[in-house]
JSON list of C-alpha atoms and ligand atoms in Angstrom, two decimals:
[
{"chain": "B", "resi": 23, "resn": "MET", "atom": "CA", "xyz": [122.95, 104.68, 101.47]},
{"chain": "B", "resi": 24, "resn": "ASN", "atom": "CA", "xyz": [119.32, 103.99, 100.85]},
{"chain": "B", "resi": 25, "resn": "VAL", "atom": "CA", "xyz": [116.48, 104.79, 98.48]},
{"chain": "B", "resi": 26, "resn": "THR", "atom": "CA", "xyz": [112.89, 105.57, 99.25]},
{"chain": "B", "resi": 27, "resn": "ILE", "atom": "CA", "xyz": [110.12, 104.43, 96.95]},
{"chain": "B", "resi": 28, "resn": "ASP", "atom": "CA", "xyz": [106.93, 106.17, 97.91]},
{"chain": "B", "resi": 29, "resn": "LEU", "atom": "CA", "xyz": [103.56, 107.23, 96.57]},
{"chain": "B", "resi": 30, "resn": "PRO", "atom": "CA", "xyz": [102.55, 110.88, 96.27]},
{"chain": "B", "resi": 31, "resn": "PRO", "atom": "CA", "xyz": [100.24, 112.08, 99.09]},
{"chain": "B", "resi": 32, "resn": "TRP", "atom": "CA", "xyz": [97.16, 112.12, 96.84]},
{"chain": "B", "resi": 33, "resn": "ALA", "atom": "CA", "xyz": [97.70, 108.42, 96.02]},
{"chain": "B", "resi": 34, "resn": "VAL", "atom": "CA", "xyz": [98.08, 107.53, 99.70]},
{"chain": "B", "resi": 35, "resn": "ARG", "atom": "CA", "xyz": [94.74, 109.25, 100.36]},
{"chain": "B", "resi": 36, "resn": "GLU", "atom": "CA", "xyz": [93.09, 107.58, 97.36]},
{"chain": "B", "resi": 37, "resn": "ASN", "atom": "CA", "xyz": [94.29, 104.17, 98.55]},
{"chain": "B", "resi": 38, "resn": "ALA", "atom": "CA", "xyz": [92.75, 104.81, 101.96]},
{"chain": "B", "resi": 39, "resn": "ASN", "atom": "CA", "xyz": [89.44, 105.62, 100.27]},
{"chain": "B", "resi": 40, "resn": "LEU", "atom": "CA", "xyz": [89.25, 102.51, 98.04]},
{"chain": "B", "resi": 41, "resn": "PRO", "atom": "CA", "xyz": [86.25, 100.25, 98.61]},
{"chain": "B", "resi": 42, "resn": "ALA", "atom": "CA", "xyz": [86.85, 97.11, 100.70]},
{"chain": "B", "resi": 43, "resn": "THR", "atom": "CA", "xyz": [86.38, 94.95, 97.61]},
{"chain": "B", "resi": 44, "resn": "ILE", "atom": "CA", "xyz": [86.12, 95.64, 93.87]},
{"chain": "B", "resi": 45, "resn": "GLU", "atom": "CA", "xyz": [84.31, 92.74, 92.33]},
{"chain": "B", "resi": 46, "resn": "SER", "atom": "CA", "xyz": [84.68, 92.86, 88.54]},
{"chain": "B", "resi": 47, "resn": "VAL", "atom": "CA", "xyz": [87.98, 92.93, 86.70]},
{"chain": "B", "resi": 48, "resn": "GLU", "atom": "CA", "xyz": [86.71, 95.91, 84.68]},
{"chain": "B", "resi": 49, "resn": "ASP", "atom": "CA", "xyz": [86.03, 97.89, 87.86]},
{"chain": "B", "resi": 50, "resn": "ARG", "atom": "CA", "xyz": [89.48, 97.01, 89.21]},
{"chain": "B", "resi": 51, "resn": "MET", "atom": "CA", "xyz": [90.96, 98.30, 85.94]},
{"chain": "B", "resi": 52, "resn": "ARG", "atom": "CA", "xyz": [88.79, 101.41, 86.12]},
{"chain": "B", "resi": 53, "resn": "ALA", "atom": "CA", "xyz": [90.26, 102.18, 89.57]},
{"chain": "B", "resi": 54, "resn": "VAL", "atom": "CA", "xyz": [93.81, 101.62, 88.28]},
{"chain": "B", "resi": 55, "resn": "ILE", "atom": "CA", "xyz": [93.31, 103.81, 85.20]},
{"chain": "B", "resi": 56, "resn": "ARG", "atom": "CA", "xyz": [91.91, 106.53, 87.45]},
{"chain": "B", "resi": 57, "resn": "PHE", "atom": "CA", "xyz": [95.21, 106.51, 89.37]},
{"chain": "B", "resi": 58, "resn": "SER", "atom": "CA", "xyz": [97.16, 106.81, 86.11]},
{"chain": "B", "resi": 59, "resn": "GLN", "atom": "CA", "xyz": [95.02, 109.77, 85.13]},
{"chain": "B", "resi": 60, "resn": "LEU", "atom": "CA", "xyz": [95.52, 111.46, 88.52]},
{"chain": "B", "resi": 61, "resn": "ASN", "atom": "CA", "xyz": [99.27, 110.86, 88.22]},
{"chain": "B", "resi": 62, "resn": "VAL", "atom": "CA", "xyz": [99.30, 112.85, 84.97]},
{"chain": "B", "resi": 63, "resn": "GLN", "atom": "CA", "xyz": [97.06, 115.55, 86.44]},
{"chain": "B", "resi": 64, "resn": "HIS", "atom": "CA", "xyz": [99.21, 115.99, 89.57]},
{"chain": "B", "resi": 65, "resn": "GLN", "atom": "CA", "xyz": [102.45, 115.65, 87.55]},
{"chain": "B", "resi": 66, "resn": "THR", "atom": "CA", "xyz": [103.71, 113.05, 90.03]},
{"chain": "B", "resi": 67, "resn": "GLY", "atom": "CA", "xyz": [105.08, 110.58, 87.46]},
{"chain": "B", "resi": 68, "resn": "GLY", "atom": "CA", "xyz": [104.38, 108.94, 84.12]},
{"chain": "B", "resi": 69, "resn": "PRO", "atom": "CA", "xyz": [100.94, 108.00, 82.76]},
{"chain": "B", "resi": 70, "resn": "PHE", "atom": "CA", "xyz": [100.89, 104.49, 84.24]},
{"chain": "B", "resi": 71, "resn": "ALA", "atom": "CA", "xyz": [99.36, 102.78, 87.27]},
{"chain": "B", "resi": 72, "resn": "ALA", "atom": "CA", "xyz": [99.12, 99.24, 88.60]},
{"chain": "B", "resi": 73, "resn": "GLY", "atom": "CA", "xyz": [97.13, 97.58, 91.35]},
{"chain": "B", "resi": 74, "resn": "VAL", "atom": "CA", "xyz": [97.52, 94.40, 93.36]},
{"chain": "B", "resi": 75, "resn": "PHE", "atom": "CA", "xyz": [94.21, 92.80, 94.31]},
{"chain": "B", "resi": 76, "resn": "GLU", "atom": "CA", "xyz": [93.22, 89.61, 96.05]},
{"chain": "B", "resi": 77, "resn": "LYS", "atom": "CA", "xyz": [92.04, 87.71, 92.98]},
{"chain": "B", "resi": 78, "resn": "GLU", "atom": "CA", "xyz": [88.91, 86.05, 94.35]},
{"chain": "B", "resi": 79, "resn": "SER", "atom": "CA", "xyz": [87.56, 88.63, 96.78]},
{"chain": "B", "resi": 80, "resn": "GLY", "atom": "CA", "xyz": [88.70, 91.69, 94.82]},
{"chain": "B", "resi": 81, "resn": "LYS", "atom": "CA", "xyz": [90.13, 93.25, 97.97]},
{"chain": "B", "resi": 82, "resn": "PRO", "atom": "CA", "xyz": [92.61, 95.94, 96.86]},
{"chain": "B", "resi": 83, "resn": "VAL", "atom": "CA", "xyz": [96.01, 95.51, 98.49]},
{"chain": "B", "resi": 84, "resn": "LEU", "atom": "CA", "xyz": [97.44, 98.64, 96.91]},
{"chain": "B", "resi": 85, "resn": "ILE", "atom": "CA", "xyz": [97.27, 100.76, 93.77]},
{"chain": "B", "resi": 86, "resn": "GLY", "atom": "CA", "xyz": [100.53, 102.46, 92.81]},
{"chain": "B", "resi": 87, "resn": "VAL", "atom": "CA", "xyz": [101.79, 104.74, 90.07]},
{"chain": "B", "resi": 88, "resn": "ASN", "atom": "CA", "xyz": [104.87, 105.39, 87.97]},
{"chain": "B", "resi": 89, "resn": "ARG", "atom": "CA", "xyz": [107.42, 107.50, 89.92]},
{"chain": "B", "resi": 90, "resn": "VAL", "atom": "CA", "xyz": [110.44, 107.63, 87.56]},
{"chain": "B", "resi": 91, "resn": "MET", "atom": "CA", "xyz": [110.79, 111.38, 87.10]},
{"chain": "B", "resi": 92, "resn": "PRO", "atom": "CA", "xyz": [109.90, 112.62, 90.63]},
{"chain": "B", "resi": 93, "resn": "LEU", "atom": "CA", "xyz": [112.16, 110.05, 92.35]},
{"chain": "B", "resi": 94, "resn": "GLY", "atom": "CA", "xyz": [114.90, 110.05, 89.68]},
{"chain": "B", "resi": 95, "resn": "ILE", "atom": "CA", "xyz": [114.80, 106.23, 89.59]},
{"chain": "B", "resi": 96, "resn": "SER", "atom": "CA", "xyz": [114.64, 104.59, 86.16]},
{"chain": "B", "resi": 97, "resn": "SER", "atom": "CA", "xyz": [113.11, 101.38, 87.51]},
{"chain": "B", "resi": 98, "resn": "ALA", "atom": "CA", "xyz": [110.27, 103.11, 89.38]},
{"chain": "B", "resi": 99, "resn": "HIS", "atom": "CA", "xyz": [107.69, 101.94, 86.83]},
{"chain": "B", "resi": 100, "resn": "ALA", "atom": "CA", "xyz": [104.14, 101.50, 88.11]},
{"chain": "B", "resi": 101, "resn": "GLU", "atom": "CA", "xyz": [104.42, 97.70, 88.30]},
{"chain": "B", "resi": 102, "resn": "ILE", "atom": "CA", "xyz": [107.71, 97.73, 90.23]},
{"chain": "B", "resi": 103, "resn": "VAL", "atom": "CA", "xyz": [106.55, 100.44, 92.66]},
{"chain": "B", "resi": 104, "resn": "THR", "atom": "CA", "xyz": [103.24, 98.67, 93.22]},
{"chain": "B", "resi": 105, "resn": "LEU", "atom": "CA", "xyz": [104.70, 95.20, 93.70]},
{"chain": "B", "resi": 106, "resn": "MET", "atom": "CA", "xyz": [107.31, 96.52, 96.15]},
{"chain": "B", "resi": 107, "resn": "LEU", "atom": "CA", "xyz": [104.75, 98.39, 98.23]},
{"chain": "B", "resi": 108, "resn": "ALA", "atom": "CA", "xyz": [102.21, 95.53, 98.09]},
{"chain": "B", "resi": 109, "resn": "GLN", "atom": "CA", "xyz": [104.85, 93.03, 99.19]},
{"chain": "B", "resi": 110, "resn": "ALA", "atom": "CA", "xyz": [105.81, 95.31, 102.06]},
{"chain": "B", "resi": 111, "resn": "LYS", "atom": "CA", "xyz": [102.15, 95.63, 103.02]},
{"chain": "B", "resi": 112, "resn": "VAL", "atom": "CA", "xyz": [101.47, 91.89, 102.83]},
{"chain": "B", "resi": 113, "resn": "GLY", "atom": "CA", "xyz": [104.80, 91.14, 104.53]},
{"chain": "B", "resi": 114, "resn": "SER", "atom": "CA", "xyz": [106.09, 88.68, 101.92]},
{"chain": "B", "resi": 115, "resn": "PHE", "atom": "CA", "xyz": [108.36, 88.95, 98.88]},
{"chain": "B", "resi": 116, "resn": "ASP", "atom": "CA", "xyz": [106.22, 86.15, 97.43]},
{"chain": "B", "resi": 117, "resn": "LEU", "atom": "CA", "xyz": [102.62, 87.19, 96.86]},
{"chain": "B", "resi": 118, "resn": "GLY", "atom": "CA", "xyz": [101.91, 83.54, 95.99]},
{"chain": "B", "resi": 119, "resn": "ALA", "atom": "CA", "xyz": [103.28, 82.18, 99.27]},
{"chain": "B", "resi": 120, "resn": "GLU", "atom": "CA", "xyz": [101.40, 79.46, 101.10]},
{"chain": "B", "resi": 121, "resn": "GLY", "atom": "CA", "xyz": [98.72, 80.76, 103.39]},
{"chain": "B", "resi": 122, "resn": "LEU", "atom": "CA", "xyz": [98.14, 83.88, 101.27]},
{"chain": "B", "resi": 123, "resn": "PRO", "atom": "CA", "xyz": [95.16, 84.39, 98.96]},
{"chain": "B", "resi": 124, "resn": "GLU", "atom": "CA", "xyz": [95.98, 84.44, 95.23]},
{"chain": "B", "resi": 125, "resn": "HIS", "atom": "CA", "xyz": [96.99, 87.88, 94.04]},
{"chain": "B", "resi": 126, "resn": "GLN", "atom": "CA", "xyz": [96.29, 89.61, 90.73]},
{"chain": "B", "resi": 127, "resn": "LEU", "atom": "CA", "xyz": [98.24, 92.48, 89.15]},
{"chain": "B", "resi": 128, "resn": "VAL", "atom": "CA", "xyz": [96.07, 94.90, 87.18]},
{"chain": "B", "resi": 129, "resn": "ILE", "atom": "CA", "xyz": [98.11, 97.19, 84.90]},
{"chain": "B", "resi": 130, "resn": "SER", "atom": "CA", "xyz": [97.08, 100.19, 82.81]},
{"chain": "B", "resi": 131, "resn": "ALA", "atom": "CA", "xyz": [99.51, 99.16, 80.05]},
{"chain": "B", "resi": 132, "resn": "GLN", "atom": "CA", "xyz": [101.32, 96.04, 78.90]},
{"chain": "B", "resi": 133, "resn": "PRO", "atom": "CA", "xyz": [104.50, 95.51, 80.95]},
{"chain": "B", "resi": 134, "resn": "CYS", "atom": "CA", "xyz": [107.79, 96.67, 79.44]},
{"chain": "B", "resi": 135, "resn": "ALA", "atom": "CA", "xyz": [110.76, 94.32, 79.26]},
{"chain": "B", "resi": 136, "resn": "MET", "atom": "CA", "xyz": [111.84, 95.10, 82.84]},
{"chain": "B", "resi": 137, "resn": "CYS", "atom": "CA", "xyz": [108.39, 94.81, 84.40]},
{"chain": "B", "resi": 138, "resn": "TYR", "atom": "CA", "xyz": [107.63, 91.65, 82.44]},
{"chain": "B", "resi": 139, "resn": "GLY", "atom": "CA", "xyz": [110.69, 90.08, 84.05]},
{"chain": "B", "resi": 140, "resn": "SER", "atom": "CA", "xyz": [109.55, 91.10, 87.51]},
{"chain": "B", "resi": 141, "resn": "ILE", "atom": "CA", "xyz": [106.17, 89.35, 87.28]},
{"chain": "B", "resi": 142, "resn": "PRO", "atom": "CA", "xyz": [107.16, 85.70, 87.82]},
{"chain": "B", "resi": 143, "resn": "TRP", "atom": "CA", "xyz": [109.38, 86.78, 90.74]},
{"chain": "B", "resi": 144, "resn": "SER", "atom": "CA", "xyz": [106.49, 88.54, 92.44]},
{"chain": "B", "resi": 145, "resn": "GLY", "atom": "CA", "xyz": [104.24, 85.53, 93.01]},
{"chain": "B", "resi": 146, "resn": "VAL", "atom": "CA", "xyz": [101.11, 87.05, 91.41]},
{"chain": "B", "resi": 147, "resn": "ARG", "atom": "CA", "xyz": [98.90, 84.41, 89.81]},
{"chain": "B", "resi": 148, "resn": "SER", "atom": "CA", "xyz": [97.27, 86.54, 87.16]},
{"chain": "B", "resi": 149, "resn": "ILE", "atom": "CA", "xyz": [97.79, 89.80, 85.31]},
{"chain": "B", "resi": 150, "resn": "VAL", "atom": "CA", "xyz": [95.23, 92.02, 83.60]},
{"chain": "B", "resi": 151, "resn": "ILE", "atom": "CA", "xyz": [96.34, 94.57, 80.98]},
{"chain": "B", "resi": 152, "resn": "ALA", "atom": "CA", "xyz": [94.63, 97.60, 79.41]},
{"chain": "B", "resi": 153, "resn": "ALA", "atom": "CA", "xyz": [96.70, 99.30, 76.67]},
{"chain": "B", "resi": 154, "resn": "SER", "atom": "CA", "xyz": [99.06, 97.23, 74.51]},
{"chain": "B", "resi": 155, "resn": "SER", "atom": "CA", "xyz": [102.77, 98.06, 74.17]},
{"chain": "B", "resi": 156, "resn": "GLN", "atom": "CA", "xyz": [102.08, 99.00, 70.58]},
{"chain": "B", "resi": 157, "resn": "GLN", "atom": "CA", "xyz": [99.56, 101.60, 71.77]},
{"chain": "B", "resi": 158, "resn": "VAL", "atom": "CA", "xyz": [101.99, 102.91, 74.42]},
{"chain": "B", "resi": 159, "resn": "GLU", "atom": "CA", "xyz": [104.75, 103.29, 71.84]},
{"chain": "B", "resi": 160, "resn": "SER", "atom": "CA", "xyz": [102.61, 104.81, 69.11]},
{"chain": "B", "resi": 161, "resn": "ILE", "atom": "CA", "xyz": [100.69, 107.26, 71.34]},
{"chain": "B", "resi": 162, "resn": "ALA", "atom": "CA", "xyz": [103.32, 108.29, 73.89]},
{"chain": "B", "resi": 163, "resn": "GLY", "atom": "CA", "xyz": [106.65, 107.30, 72.33]},
{"chain": "B", "resi": 164, "resn": "PHE", "atom": "CA", "xyz": [108.00, 105.25, 75.24]},
{"chain": "B", "resi": 165, "resn": "ASP", "atom": "CA", "xyz": [110.43, 102.52, 74.19]},
{"chain": "B", "resi": 166, "resn": "GLU", "atom": "CA", "xyz": [109.09, 99.37, 75.86]},
{"chain": "B", "resi": 167, "resn": "GLY", "atom": "CA", "xyz": [112.20, 97.29, 75.22]},
{"chain": "B", "resi": 168, "resn": "ALA", "atom": "CA", "xyz": [112.63, 93.77, 73.88]},
{"chain": "B", "resi": 169, "resn": "VAL", "atom": "CA", "xyz": [109.99, 91.59, 75.50]},
{"chain": "B", "resi": 170, "resn": "HIS", "atom": "CA", "xyz": [110.12, 87.84, 74.80]},
{"chain": "B", "resi": 171, "resn": "PRO", "atom": "CA", "xyz": [108.04, 87.14, 71.64]},
{"chain": "B", "resi": 172, "resn": "GLN", "atom": "CA", "xyz": [106.24, 84.32, 73.49]},
{"chain": "B", "resi": 173, "resn": "TRP", "atom": "CA", "xyz": [105.78, 86.45, 76.62]},
{"chain": "B", "resi": 174, "resn": "LYS", "atom": "CA", "xyz": [102.19, 85.42, 77.20]},
{"chain": "B", "resi": 175, "resn": "GLU", "atom": "CA", "xyz": [102.87, 81.72, 76.77]},
{"chain": "B", "resi": 176, "resn": "GLU", "atom": "CA", "xyz": [105.93, 81.96, 79.04]},
{"chain": "B", "resi": 177, "resn": "LEU", "atom": "CA", "xyz": [103.81, 83.48, 81.81]},
{"chain": "B", "resi": 178, "resn": "GLY", "atom": "CA", "xyz": [101.18, 80.80, 81.19]},
{"chain": "B", "resi": 179, "resn": "ARG", "atom": "CA", "xyz": [103.80, 78.07, 81.60]},
{"chain": "B", "resi": 180, "resn": "ARG", "atom": "CA", "xyz": [104.52, 79.54, 85.01]},
{"chain": "B", "resi": 181, "resn": "GLY", "atom": "CA", "xyz": [100.88, 79.40, 86.02]},
{"chain": "B", "resi": 182, "resn": "ILE", "atom": "CA", "xyz": [100.22, 83.11, 85.52]},
{"chain": "B", "resi": 183, "resn": "GLU", "atom": "CA", "xyz": [96.98, 83.85, 83.71]},
{"chain": "B", "resi": 184, "resn": "VAL", "atom": "CA", "xyz": [97.04, 86.80, 81.27]},
{"chain": "B", "resi": 185, "resn": "THR", "atom": "CA", "xyz": [94.02, 88.91, 80.29]},
{"chain": "B", "resi": 186, "resn": "GLU", "atom": "CA", "xyz": [94.54, 91.66, 77.72]},
{"chain": "B", "resi": 187, "resn": "ASN", "atom": "CA", "xyz": [92.62, 94.57, 76.27]},
{"chain": "B", "resi": 188, "resn": "VAL", "atom": "CA", "xyz": [90.53, 95.43, 79.33]},
{"chain": "B", "resi": 189, "resn": "LEU", "atom": "CA", "xyz": [89.42, 99.09, 78.99]},
{"chain": "B", "resi": 190, "resn": "ALA", "atom": "CA", "xyz": [92.35, 99.75, 76.63]},
{"chain": "B", "resi": 191, "resn": "ASP", "atom": "CA", "xyz": [90.59, 102.78, 75.13]},
{"chain": "B", "resi": 192, "resn": "GLU", "atom": "CA", "xyz": [90.33, 104.39, 78.57]},
{"chain": "B", "resi": 193, "resn": "ALA", "atom": "CA", "xyz": [94.03, 103.81, 79.23]},
{"chain": "B", "resi": 194, "resn": "CYS", "atom": "CA", "xyz": [94.92, 105.25, 75.79]},
{"chain": "B", "resi": 195, "resn": "LYS", "atom": "CA", "xyz": [93.02, 108.44, 76.65]},
{"chain": "B", "resi": 196, "resn": "VAL", "atom": "CA", "xyz": [95.36, 108.91, 79.63]},
{"chain": "B", "resi": 197, "resn": "LEU", "atom": "CA", "xyz": [98.42, 108.33, 77.43]},
{"chain": "B", "resi": 198, "resn": "GLN", "atom": "CA", "xyz": [97.11, 110.98, 75.05]},
{"chain": "B", "resi": 199, "resn": "ALA", "atom": "CA", "xyz": [96.44, 113.37, 77.96]},
{"chain": "B", "resi": 200, "resn": "PHE", "atom": "CA", "xyz": [100.05, 112.87, 79.06]},
{"chain": "B", "resi": 201, "resn": "VAL", "atom": "CA", "xyz": [101.31, 113.74, 75.58]},
{"chain": "B", "resi": 202, "resn": "ASP", "atom": "CA", "xyz": [99.01, 116.77, 75.42]},
{"chain": "B", "resi": 203, "resn": "SER", "atom": "CA", "xyz": [100.25, 117.96, 78.83]},
{"chain": "B", "resi": 204, "resn": "GLY", "atom": "CA", "xyz": [103.76, 118.32, 77.38]},
{"chain": "B", "resi": 205, "resn": "GLN", "atom": "CA", "xyz": [105.40, 116.31, 80.18]},
{"chain": "B", "resi": 206, "resn": "ALA", "atom": "CA", "xyz": [108.67, 114.60, 79.30]},
{"chain": "B", "resi": 207, "resn": "VAL", "atom": "CA", "xyz": [108.75, 111.07, 77.91]},
{"chain": "B", "resi": 208, "resn": "TYR", "atom": "CA", "xyz": [111.55, 109.69, 80.05]},
{"chain": "B", "resi": 209, "resn": "ASN", "atom": "CA", "xyz": [113.26, 107.13, 77.85]},
{"chain": "B", "resi": 210, "resn": "ALA", "atom": "CA", "xyz": [116.86, 107.05, 79.09]},
{"chain": "B", "resi": 211, "resn": "LYS", "atom": "CA", "xyz": [118.16, 109.35, 76.36]},
{"chain": "B", "resi": 212, "resn": "THR", "atom": "CA", "xyz": [115.44, 111.92, 76.95]},
{"chain": "B", "resi": 213, "resn": "VAL", "atom": "CA", "xyz": [116.29, 112.05, 80.64]},
{"chain": "B", "resi": 214, "resn": "LEU", "atom": "CA", "xyz": [119.97, 112.54, 79.84]},
{"chain": "B", "resi": 215, "resn": "LYS", "atom": "CA", "xyz": [119.21, 115.39, 77.46]},
{"chain": "B", "resi": 216, "resn": "ASP", "atom": "CA", "xyz": [116.95, 117.08, 79.99]},
{"chain": "B", "resi": 217, "resn": "ARG", "atom": "CA", "xyz": [119.47, 117.06, 82.82]},
{"chain": "G", "resi": 310, "resn": "ZN", "atom": "ZN1", "xyz": [107.95, 98.80, 83.05]}
]
């Protein structure tokens, strides 16, 4: 028994073509949102992407996308897919391990309850968010789950810096494009109904 978590071929190619470093946080987000947009366009998953970068240099480790529907795996959210693949690439379950540069997770939308929980375990030292959960829920209708009301402070207590509202409008355009494309919103009940 095993599962495979992979990126669609276009995303593998796009990763290979990323610049060696992406200096500003806005440009890192721009690259991530572009992946989310391509994921909608290619119909290879939900309208979300995430990237792991070396925080200081801006070297991209990996940008990944949501893969829930194509893989049939409810936990294959962009953050989980990206962290798994980045950890495999770096060769450590702890992206904050000694001897490694600090890592940053750049996400096209605020993490849901599951992804929020995965962040302290991953070892990233900072996260950058575009669209808010409220925007995700109101535009696309995904149920983001019950995130801790003090989620930001709780990450801060664990030494993880949070930056919100970076290119949120751009990320919202992708959410709207997903809705307009008529692709399924895969909250658990929707998936059950569709199968
Ligand atoms: Zn999630």
